[in-house]
XYZ file of C-alpha atoms in Angstrom:
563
model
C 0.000 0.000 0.000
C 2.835 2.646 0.990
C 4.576 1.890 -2.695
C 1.027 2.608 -3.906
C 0.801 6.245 -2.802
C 4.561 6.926 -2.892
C 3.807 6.179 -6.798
C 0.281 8.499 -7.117
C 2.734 11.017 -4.981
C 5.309 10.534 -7.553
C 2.473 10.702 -10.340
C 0.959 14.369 -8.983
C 4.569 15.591 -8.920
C 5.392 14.704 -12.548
C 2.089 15.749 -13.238
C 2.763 19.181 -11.354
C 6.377 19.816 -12.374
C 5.501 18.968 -16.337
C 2.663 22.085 -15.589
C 5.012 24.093 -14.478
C 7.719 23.903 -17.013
C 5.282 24.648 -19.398
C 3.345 27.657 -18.156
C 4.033 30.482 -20.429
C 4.057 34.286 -19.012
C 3.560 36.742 -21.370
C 4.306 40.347 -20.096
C 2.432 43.313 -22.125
C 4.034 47.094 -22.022
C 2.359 50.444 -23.000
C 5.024 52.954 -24.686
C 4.691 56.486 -23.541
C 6.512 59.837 -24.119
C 6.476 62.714 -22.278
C 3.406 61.649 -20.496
C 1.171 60.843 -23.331
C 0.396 56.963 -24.731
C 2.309 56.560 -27.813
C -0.335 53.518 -29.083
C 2.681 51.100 -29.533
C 3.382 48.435 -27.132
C 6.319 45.697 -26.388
C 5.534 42.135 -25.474
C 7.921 39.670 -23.731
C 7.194 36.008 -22.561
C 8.489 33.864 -19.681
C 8.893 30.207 -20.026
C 10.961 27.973 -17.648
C 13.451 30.295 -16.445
C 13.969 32.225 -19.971
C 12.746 35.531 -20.761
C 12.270 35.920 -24.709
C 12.797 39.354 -25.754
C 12.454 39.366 -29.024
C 10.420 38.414 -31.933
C 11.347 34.952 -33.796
C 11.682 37.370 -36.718
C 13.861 39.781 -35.365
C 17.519 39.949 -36.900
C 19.087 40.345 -32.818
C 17.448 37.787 -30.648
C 17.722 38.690 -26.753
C 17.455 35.939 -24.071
C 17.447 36.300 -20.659
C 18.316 33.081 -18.672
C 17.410 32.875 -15.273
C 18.610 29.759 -14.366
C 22.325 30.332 -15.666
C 22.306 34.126 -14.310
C 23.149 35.292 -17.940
C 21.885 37.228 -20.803
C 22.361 35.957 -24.395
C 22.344 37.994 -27.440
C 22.296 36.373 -31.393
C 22.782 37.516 -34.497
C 23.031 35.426 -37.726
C 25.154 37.031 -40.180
C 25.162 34.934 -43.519
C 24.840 31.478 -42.899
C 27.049 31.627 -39.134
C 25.171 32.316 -35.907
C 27.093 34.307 -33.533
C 26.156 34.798 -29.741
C 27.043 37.415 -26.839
C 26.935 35.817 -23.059
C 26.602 38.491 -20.534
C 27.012 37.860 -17.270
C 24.841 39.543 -14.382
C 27.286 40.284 -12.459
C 28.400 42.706 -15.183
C 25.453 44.457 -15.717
C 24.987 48.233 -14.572
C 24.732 48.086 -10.884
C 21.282 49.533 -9.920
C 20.701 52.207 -6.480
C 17.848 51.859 -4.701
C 15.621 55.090 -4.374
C 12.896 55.197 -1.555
C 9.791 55.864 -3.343
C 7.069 52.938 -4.204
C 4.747 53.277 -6.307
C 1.549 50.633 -7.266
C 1.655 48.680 -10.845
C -1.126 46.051 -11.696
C -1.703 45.611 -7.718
C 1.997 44.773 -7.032
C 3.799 47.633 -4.426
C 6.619 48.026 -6.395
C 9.978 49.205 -5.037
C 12.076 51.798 -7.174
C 15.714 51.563 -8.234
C 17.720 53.404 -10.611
C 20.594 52.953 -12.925
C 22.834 55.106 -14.796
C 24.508 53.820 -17.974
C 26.109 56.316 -20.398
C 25.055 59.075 -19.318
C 21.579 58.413 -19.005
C 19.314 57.628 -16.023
C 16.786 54.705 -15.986
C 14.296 54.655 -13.085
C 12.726 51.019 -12.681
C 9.936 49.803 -10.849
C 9.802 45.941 -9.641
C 8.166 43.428 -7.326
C 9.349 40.107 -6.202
C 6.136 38.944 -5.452
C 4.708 38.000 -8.762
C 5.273 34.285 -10.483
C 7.070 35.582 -12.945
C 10.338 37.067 -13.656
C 11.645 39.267 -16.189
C 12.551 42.747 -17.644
C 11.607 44.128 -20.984
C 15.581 45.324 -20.847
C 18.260 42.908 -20.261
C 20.410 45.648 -18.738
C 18.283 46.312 -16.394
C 17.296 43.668 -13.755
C 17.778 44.738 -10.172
C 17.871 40.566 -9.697
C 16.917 37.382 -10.314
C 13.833 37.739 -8.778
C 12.368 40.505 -9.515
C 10.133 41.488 -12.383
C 9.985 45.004 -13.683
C 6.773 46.444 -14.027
C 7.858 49.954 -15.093
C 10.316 51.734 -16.903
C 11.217 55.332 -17.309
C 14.836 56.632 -19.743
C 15.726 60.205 -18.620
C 12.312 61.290 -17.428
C 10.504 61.365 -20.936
C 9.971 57.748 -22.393
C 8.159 55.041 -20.582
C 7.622 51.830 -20.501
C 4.344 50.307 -18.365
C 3.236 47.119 -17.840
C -0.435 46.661 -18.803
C -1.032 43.035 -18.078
C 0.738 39.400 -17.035
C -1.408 36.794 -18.476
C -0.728 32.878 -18.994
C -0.396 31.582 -22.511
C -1.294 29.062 -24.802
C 0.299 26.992 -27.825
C 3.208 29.178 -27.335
C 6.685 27.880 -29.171
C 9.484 29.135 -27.871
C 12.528 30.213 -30.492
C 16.200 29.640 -29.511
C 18.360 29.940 -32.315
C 21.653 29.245 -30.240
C 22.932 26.265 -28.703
C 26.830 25.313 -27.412
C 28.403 24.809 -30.990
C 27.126 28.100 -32.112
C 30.212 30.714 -32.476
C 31.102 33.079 -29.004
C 32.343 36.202 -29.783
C 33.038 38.954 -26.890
C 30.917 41.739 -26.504
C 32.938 44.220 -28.907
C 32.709 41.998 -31.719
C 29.049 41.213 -31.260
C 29.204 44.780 -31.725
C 30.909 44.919 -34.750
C 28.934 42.339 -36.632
C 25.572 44.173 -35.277
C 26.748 47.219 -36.412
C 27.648 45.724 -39.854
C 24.350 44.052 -40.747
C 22.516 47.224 -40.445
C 23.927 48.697 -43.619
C 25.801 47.720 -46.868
C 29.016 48.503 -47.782
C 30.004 49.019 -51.679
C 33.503 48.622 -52.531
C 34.392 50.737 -55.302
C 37.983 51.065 -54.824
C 40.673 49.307 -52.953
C 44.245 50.465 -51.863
C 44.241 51.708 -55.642
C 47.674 53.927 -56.541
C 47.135 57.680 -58.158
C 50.321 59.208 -59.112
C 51.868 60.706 -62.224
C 52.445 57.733 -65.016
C 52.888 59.638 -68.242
C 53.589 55.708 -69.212
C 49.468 54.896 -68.227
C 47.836 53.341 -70.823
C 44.278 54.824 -72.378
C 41.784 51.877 -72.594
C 39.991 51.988 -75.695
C 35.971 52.794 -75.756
C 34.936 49.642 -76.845
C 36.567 47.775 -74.466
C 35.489 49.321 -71.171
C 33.211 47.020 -69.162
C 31.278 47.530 -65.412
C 33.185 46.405 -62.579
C 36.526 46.979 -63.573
C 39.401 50.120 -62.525
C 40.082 52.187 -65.412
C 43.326 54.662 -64.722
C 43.408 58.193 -66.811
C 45.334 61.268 -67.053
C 48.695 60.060 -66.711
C 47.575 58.087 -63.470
C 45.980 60.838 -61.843
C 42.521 59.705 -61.856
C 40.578 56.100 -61.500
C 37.680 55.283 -63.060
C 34.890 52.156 -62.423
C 30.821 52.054 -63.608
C 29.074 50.451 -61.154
C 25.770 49.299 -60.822
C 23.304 51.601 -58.846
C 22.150 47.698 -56.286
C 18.842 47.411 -54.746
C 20.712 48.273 -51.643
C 21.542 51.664 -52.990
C 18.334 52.175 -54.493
C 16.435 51.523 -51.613
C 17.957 53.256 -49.642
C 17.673 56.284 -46.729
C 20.903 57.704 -46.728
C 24.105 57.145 -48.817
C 27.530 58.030 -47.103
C 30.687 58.378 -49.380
C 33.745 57.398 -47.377
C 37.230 57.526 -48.506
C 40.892 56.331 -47.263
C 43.933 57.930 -48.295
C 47.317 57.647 -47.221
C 50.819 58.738 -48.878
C 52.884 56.247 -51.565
C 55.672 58.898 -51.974
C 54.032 62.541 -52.572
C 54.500 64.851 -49.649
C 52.285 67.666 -50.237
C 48.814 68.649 -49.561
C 46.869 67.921 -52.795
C 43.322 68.593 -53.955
C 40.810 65.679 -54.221
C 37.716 65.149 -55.754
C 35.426 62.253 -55.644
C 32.765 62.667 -58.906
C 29.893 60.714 -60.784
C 29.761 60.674 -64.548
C 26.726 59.391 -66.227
C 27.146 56.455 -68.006
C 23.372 56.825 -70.335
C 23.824 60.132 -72.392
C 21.069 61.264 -74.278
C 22.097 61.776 -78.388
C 25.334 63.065 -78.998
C 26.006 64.315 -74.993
C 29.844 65.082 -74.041
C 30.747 63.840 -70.480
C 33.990 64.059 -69.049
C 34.550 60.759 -69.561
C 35.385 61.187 -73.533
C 37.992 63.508 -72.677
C 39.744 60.692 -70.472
C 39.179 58.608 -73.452
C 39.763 61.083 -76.404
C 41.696 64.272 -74.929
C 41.009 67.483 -73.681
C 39.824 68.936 -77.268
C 36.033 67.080 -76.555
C 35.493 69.563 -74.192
C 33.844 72.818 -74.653
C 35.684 75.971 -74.319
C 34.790 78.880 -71.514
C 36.615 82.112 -72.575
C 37.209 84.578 -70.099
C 37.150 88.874 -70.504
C 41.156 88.413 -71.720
C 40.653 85.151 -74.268
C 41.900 82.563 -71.373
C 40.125 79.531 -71.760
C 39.205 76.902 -69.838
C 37.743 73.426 -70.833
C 34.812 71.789 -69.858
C 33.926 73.647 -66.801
C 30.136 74.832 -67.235
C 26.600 72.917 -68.257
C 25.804 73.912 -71.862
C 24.154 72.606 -74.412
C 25.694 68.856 -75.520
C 27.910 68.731 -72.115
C 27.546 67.901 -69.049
C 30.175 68.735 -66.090
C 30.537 65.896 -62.935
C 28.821 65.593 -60.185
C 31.041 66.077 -57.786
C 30.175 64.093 -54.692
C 33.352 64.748 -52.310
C 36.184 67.633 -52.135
C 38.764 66.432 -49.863
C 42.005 67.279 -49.478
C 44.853 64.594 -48.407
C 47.924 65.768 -45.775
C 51.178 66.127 -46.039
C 52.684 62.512 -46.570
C 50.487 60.781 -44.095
C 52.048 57.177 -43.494
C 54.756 57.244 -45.856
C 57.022 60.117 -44.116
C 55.847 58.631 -40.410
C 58.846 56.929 -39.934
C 60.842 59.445 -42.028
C 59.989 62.648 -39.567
C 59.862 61.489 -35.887
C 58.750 63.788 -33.344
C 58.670 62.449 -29.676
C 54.930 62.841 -28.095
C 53.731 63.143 -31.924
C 51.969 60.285 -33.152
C 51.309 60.224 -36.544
C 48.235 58.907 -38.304
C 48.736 55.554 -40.365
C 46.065 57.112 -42.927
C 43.410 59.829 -43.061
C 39.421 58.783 -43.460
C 36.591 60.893 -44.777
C 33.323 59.850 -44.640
C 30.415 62.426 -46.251
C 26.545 61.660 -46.521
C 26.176 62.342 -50.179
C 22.238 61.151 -50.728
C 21.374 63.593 -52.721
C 24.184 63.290 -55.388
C 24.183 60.054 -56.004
C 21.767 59.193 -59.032
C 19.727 55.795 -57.621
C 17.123 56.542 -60.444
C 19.527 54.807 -63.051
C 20.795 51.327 -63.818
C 24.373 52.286 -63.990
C 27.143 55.288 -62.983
C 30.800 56.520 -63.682
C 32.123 56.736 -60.123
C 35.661 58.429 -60.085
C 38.655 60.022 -57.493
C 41.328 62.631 -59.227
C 44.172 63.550 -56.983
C 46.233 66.532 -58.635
C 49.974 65.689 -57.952
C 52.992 64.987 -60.282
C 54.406 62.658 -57.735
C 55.609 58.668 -59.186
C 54.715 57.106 -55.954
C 51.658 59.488 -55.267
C 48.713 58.448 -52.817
C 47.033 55.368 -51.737
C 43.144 55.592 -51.838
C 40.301 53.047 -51.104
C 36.254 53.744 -51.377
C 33.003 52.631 -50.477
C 29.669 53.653 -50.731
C 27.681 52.857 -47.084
C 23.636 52.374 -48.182
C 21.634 53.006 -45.270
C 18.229 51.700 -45.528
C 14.783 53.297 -44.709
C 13.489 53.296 -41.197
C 9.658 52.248 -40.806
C 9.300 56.475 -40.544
C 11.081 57.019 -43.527
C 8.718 54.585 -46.318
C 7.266 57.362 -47.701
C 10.568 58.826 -48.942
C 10.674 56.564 -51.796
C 8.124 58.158 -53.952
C 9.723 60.901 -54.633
C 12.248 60.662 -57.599
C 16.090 62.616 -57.418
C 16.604 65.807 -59.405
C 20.240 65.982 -59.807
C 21.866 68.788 -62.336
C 25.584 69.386 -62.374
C 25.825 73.444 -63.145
C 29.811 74.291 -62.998
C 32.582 72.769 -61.926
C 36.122 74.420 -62.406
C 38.280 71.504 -60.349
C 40.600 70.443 -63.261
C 40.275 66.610 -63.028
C 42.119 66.762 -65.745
C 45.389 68.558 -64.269
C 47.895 66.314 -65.585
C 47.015 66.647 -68.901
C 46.658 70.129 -69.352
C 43.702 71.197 -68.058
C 43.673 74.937 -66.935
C 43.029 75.894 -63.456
C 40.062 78.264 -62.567
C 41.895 81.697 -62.510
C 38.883 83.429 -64.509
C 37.649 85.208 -61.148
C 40.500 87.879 -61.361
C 38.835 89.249 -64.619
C 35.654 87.551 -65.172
C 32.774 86.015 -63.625
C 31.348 82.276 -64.250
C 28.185 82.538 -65.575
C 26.031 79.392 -66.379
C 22.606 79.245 -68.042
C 20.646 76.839 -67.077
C 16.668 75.970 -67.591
C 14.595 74.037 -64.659
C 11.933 71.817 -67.243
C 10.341 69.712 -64.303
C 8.210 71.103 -60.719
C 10.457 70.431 -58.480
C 10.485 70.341 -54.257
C 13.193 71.543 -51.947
C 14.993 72.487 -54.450
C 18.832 73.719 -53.230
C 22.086 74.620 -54.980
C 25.281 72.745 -53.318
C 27.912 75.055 -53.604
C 31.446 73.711 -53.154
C 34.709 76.509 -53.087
C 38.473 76.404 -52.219
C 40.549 79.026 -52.756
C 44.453 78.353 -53.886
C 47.392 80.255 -54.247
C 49.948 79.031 -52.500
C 52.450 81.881 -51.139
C 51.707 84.587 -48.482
C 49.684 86.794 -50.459
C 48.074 83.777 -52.339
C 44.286 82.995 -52.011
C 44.667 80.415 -50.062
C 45.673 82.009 -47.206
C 44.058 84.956 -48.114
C 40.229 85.502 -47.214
C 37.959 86.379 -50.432
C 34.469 86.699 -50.821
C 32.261 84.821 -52.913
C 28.516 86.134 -54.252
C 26.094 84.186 -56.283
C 23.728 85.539 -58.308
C 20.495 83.890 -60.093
C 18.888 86.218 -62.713
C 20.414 89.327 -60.933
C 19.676 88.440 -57.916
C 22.095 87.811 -54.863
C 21.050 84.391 -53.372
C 24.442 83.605 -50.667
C 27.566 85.298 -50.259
C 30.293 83.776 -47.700
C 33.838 84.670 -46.930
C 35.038 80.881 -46.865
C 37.589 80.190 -44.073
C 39.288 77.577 -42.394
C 40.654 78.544 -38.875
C 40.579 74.926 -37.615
C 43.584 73.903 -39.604
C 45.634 72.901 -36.562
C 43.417 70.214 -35.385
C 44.802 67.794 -38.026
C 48.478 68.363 -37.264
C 48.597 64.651 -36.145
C 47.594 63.630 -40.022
C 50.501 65.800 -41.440
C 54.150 64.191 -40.766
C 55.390 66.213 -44.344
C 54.688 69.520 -42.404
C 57.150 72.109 -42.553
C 57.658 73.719 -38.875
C 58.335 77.175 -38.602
C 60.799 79.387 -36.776
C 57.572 80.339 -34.548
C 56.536 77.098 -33.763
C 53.503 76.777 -36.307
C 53.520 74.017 -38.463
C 52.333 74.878 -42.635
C 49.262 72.755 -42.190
C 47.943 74.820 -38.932
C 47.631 77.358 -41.008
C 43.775 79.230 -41.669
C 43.039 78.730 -44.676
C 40.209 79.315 -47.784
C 38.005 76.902 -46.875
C 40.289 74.050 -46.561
C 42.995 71.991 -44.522
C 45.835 69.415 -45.303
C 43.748 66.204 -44.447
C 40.231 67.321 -44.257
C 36.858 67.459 -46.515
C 35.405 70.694 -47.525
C 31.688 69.766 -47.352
C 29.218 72.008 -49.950
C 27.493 75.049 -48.747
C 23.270 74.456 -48.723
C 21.790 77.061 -50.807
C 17.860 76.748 -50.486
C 16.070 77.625 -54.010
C 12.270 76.758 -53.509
C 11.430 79.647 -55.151
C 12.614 79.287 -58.792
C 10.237 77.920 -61.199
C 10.433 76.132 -64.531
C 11.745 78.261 -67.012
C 15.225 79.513 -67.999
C 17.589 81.057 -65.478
C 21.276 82.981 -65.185
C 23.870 81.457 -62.325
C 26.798 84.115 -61.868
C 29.717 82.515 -59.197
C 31.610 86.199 -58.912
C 34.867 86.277 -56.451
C 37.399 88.507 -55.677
C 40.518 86.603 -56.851
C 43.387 88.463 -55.842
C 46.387 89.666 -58.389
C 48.695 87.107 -59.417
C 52.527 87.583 -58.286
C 55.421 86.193 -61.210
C 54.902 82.780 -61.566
C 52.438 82.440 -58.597
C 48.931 82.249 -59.420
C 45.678 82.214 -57.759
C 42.486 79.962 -58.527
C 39.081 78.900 -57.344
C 37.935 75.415 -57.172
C 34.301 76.150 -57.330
C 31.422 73.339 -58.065
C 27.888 73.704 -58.654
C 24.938 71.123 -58.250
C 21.249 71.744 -58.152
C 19.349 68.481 -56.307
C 15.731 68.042 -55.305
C 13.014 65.693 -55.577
C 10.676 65.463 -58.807
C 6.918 66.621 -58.468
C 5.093 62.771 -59.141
């Protein structure tokens, strides 16, 4: 008889622990900011000693585990599953505040944490069935359940019911073969999947080659590095990827180190169109053909300059990036030691460029010039980072690009004779230019550098610059550069001074050794279709002997197309 009941008491306690284990919690929170209910809501469920944070959907899945006083966070990138164990012990360490308040009839005690500068207040109990925390950073312990949540004083999170669930299945994607990494490569990877990076070039060599070789027309294909004016520029058509055309934002960001030139050069980073309409000129058939394809801009005393203004049958570049690399960054570290002065192994620019960039069309000419008539020149390696939409950004894709290159006097074409943009001393640039489509927020980027390189030169020399659109002044800036000195650390080539200043601390227009020189936003929402006048007018200052000045000025109009 005593077996008997030991095995109906064994039977109940199967009975009751196989209940247990599979009683599912879920947990229901309310979103609110600044005091008012947003309408959205989080959801988290509880079953046998594992929180479930996240959606079986979700790219990051979040785990709590109870039992094993951890967190765990996955991410599958490819085909590999990676995971992140944190321990709870290395959480942020809460303080206890004295104030209680009541959540869903629990008296709930209040702690508070501070992680990054931000405060968290949390409300918990310890008497409910359930454990949990809709934030794995944030669990005062093991045994308590957060019922309220509250980031710097403004957004909330408030538990609106604990209710037991059905035919839930519970979605662990990680197990002890899948791949540990620690926390800051977790990070990495995380970081990584959000966005897409496009490799256009890689540790790619411009220098002067008068020896480079001209591909013939025919023969260029997509995909494939194309080097023109003696060396001095690259050259690839790429595909414009579902990645890029769907996408929120588009950053530009460029690597460039010295391979033997010590000098501060000017850099430009430029699109080319690779459909032309009829018998179009781009820039691209003067890398092909010569500099005689290009039209001719004649100044008040006959100069002339090719290929710098929109006119009819030519198109100038879009340029995308003006950058500027330092003197000799990586290749002179080791050749001009200063103790306490640690030299950068390469300079990075990065530059959101979404509205340059043409997603509208299958295919684009996507180029980098660096003026110098050095053999071993500069080192340089781009990408193109496509951001995609948010959810609050969806709309954003209806609207189509307007993109319309207007001027642009940076001589890509330096090293084979291309004049530099001294008109300003005697002339204005004057573009026309007609606006066929309705158009919103409609803006003129305007990119200018001033150069001259000796004391009285325009580069260190402020000048002002006006813009006028049928007669009528629309920006004028003096363009300066006092925060030269900042990027010392990217300039080993330097020359120091008997007064302690090194060249590239110097103030100057609009530019430093090792920096970008991002565009100037001109709004235009109030031209209309029709035909216009664009007049870029500067006070160049006098050329001295052989020294000259010039302007480095580009022009783009970009804004979205009326559906």
């Amino acid at each position: 008889m005593m077996k008997f009941f030991n095995a109906i008491l064994l039977f109940f306690s199967l009975v009751l622990a196989a209940q247990t284990k599979s009683e599912v919690y879920k947990i229901k929170y309310d979103k609110f900011e600044n005091g008012k209910k947003t309408g959205e809501n989080i959801e988290i469920y509880v079953y046998n000693q594992m929180v479930f944070l996240s959606k079986p959907t979700d790219k990051i899945q979040q785990y709590i585990d109870l039992k094993n006083n951890y967190n765990v966070s996955t991410i599958k990138d490819k085909n590999t599953v990676f995971k992140k164990i944190t321990p709870f012990d290395s959480l942020p360490i809460s303080k206890k505040e004295n104030d209680t308040r009541v959540i869903l009839g629990y008296d709930c005690q209040h702690v508070s944490f501070s992680y990054f500068s931000n405060r968290i207040d949390v409300w918990y109990t310890e008497k409910a069935a359930v454990k949990g925390t809709p934030n794995s950073n944030y669990l005062p312990n093991k045994n308590a359940l957060v019922l309220e949540m509250v980031y710097n004083g403004n957004q909330t999170l408030t538990a609106s019911s604990i209710t037991k669930v059905k035919n839930y299945e519970p979605f662990i994607n990680y197990d002890d073969k899948t791949v540990l990494v620690d926390k800051s490569e977790f990070e990495e990877i995380l970081i990584n999947s959000r966005y897409t990076k496009l490799h256009i070039f890689e540790n790619e060599n411009l220098n002067f080659d008068p020896k480079s070789i001209i591909p013939k027309e025919k023969d260029l294909i997509a995909d494939k590095v194309y080097h023109f004016s003696n060396g001095s520029v690259v050259l690839k058509k790429i595909k414009i990827t579902p990645e890029l055309k769907n996408s929120n934002s588009i950053f530009a960001k460029l690597t460039c180190k010295s391979n033997g030139d010590a000098y501060d050069r000017t850099g430009s980073v430029f699109i080319i169109p690779a459909k032309k309409e009829g018998d179009m000129t781009t820039l691209l058939d003067a890398y092909l053909h010569g500099l005689d394809r290009l039209p001719i801009y004649t100044d008040n005393k006959k100069n002339k300059y090719q290929g710098i203004i929109k006119e009819k049958g030519y198109l100038p570049a879009i340029e995308i990036l003006r950058f500027f690399t330092p003197f000799g960054v990586n290749y002179f570290n080791d050749k001009r030691k200063i103790n306490n002065y640690n030299w950068a192994k390469e300079v990075v620019y990065k530059e959101d460029v979404s509205s340059l960039v043409p997603t509208d069309e299958d295919e684009i000419w996507i180029g980098i010039f660096i003026g110098n008539y050095d053999a071993g020149g500069h080192t340089i390696s781009l990408e193109l980072d496509a951001y995609p939409l948010m959810n609050n950004n969806e709309g954003k894709l209806t609207k189509k690009k307007y993109i319309a290159s207007l001027f642009s006097t940076v001589n890509t074409m330096e090293m084979s004779g291309q004049n530099y943009g001294g008109l300003f001393s005697n002339d204005t640039l004057k573009v026309n230019f007609e606006i066929k489509e309705d158009l919103q927020n409609l803006q003129l980027l305007y990119t200018t550098t001033g150069h001259g390189g000796w004391e009285n030169g325009d580069e260190f020399v402020p000048r002002m610059n006006k813009l006028f659109i049928d007669g009528q002044e629309v920006f004028k800036i003096i363009p300066w550069r006092t925060d030269c000195a900042t990027y010392r650390l990217s300039n080993p080539a330097s020359g120091n001074f008997s007064d302690g200043l090194s060249s590239s601390d110097l103030s100057r227009s609009n530019w430093c050794p090792g920096t970008l020189t991002p565009p100037y936003i001109i709004p235009l929402t109030n031209l209309l279709k029709g035909n216009h006048v664009i007049e870029v007018v500067i006070e160049q200052g006098p050329n001295e002997g052989p020294s000259t000045n010039h302007w480095n000025v580009s022009g783009v109009l970009v804004g979205q197309l009326n559906n």
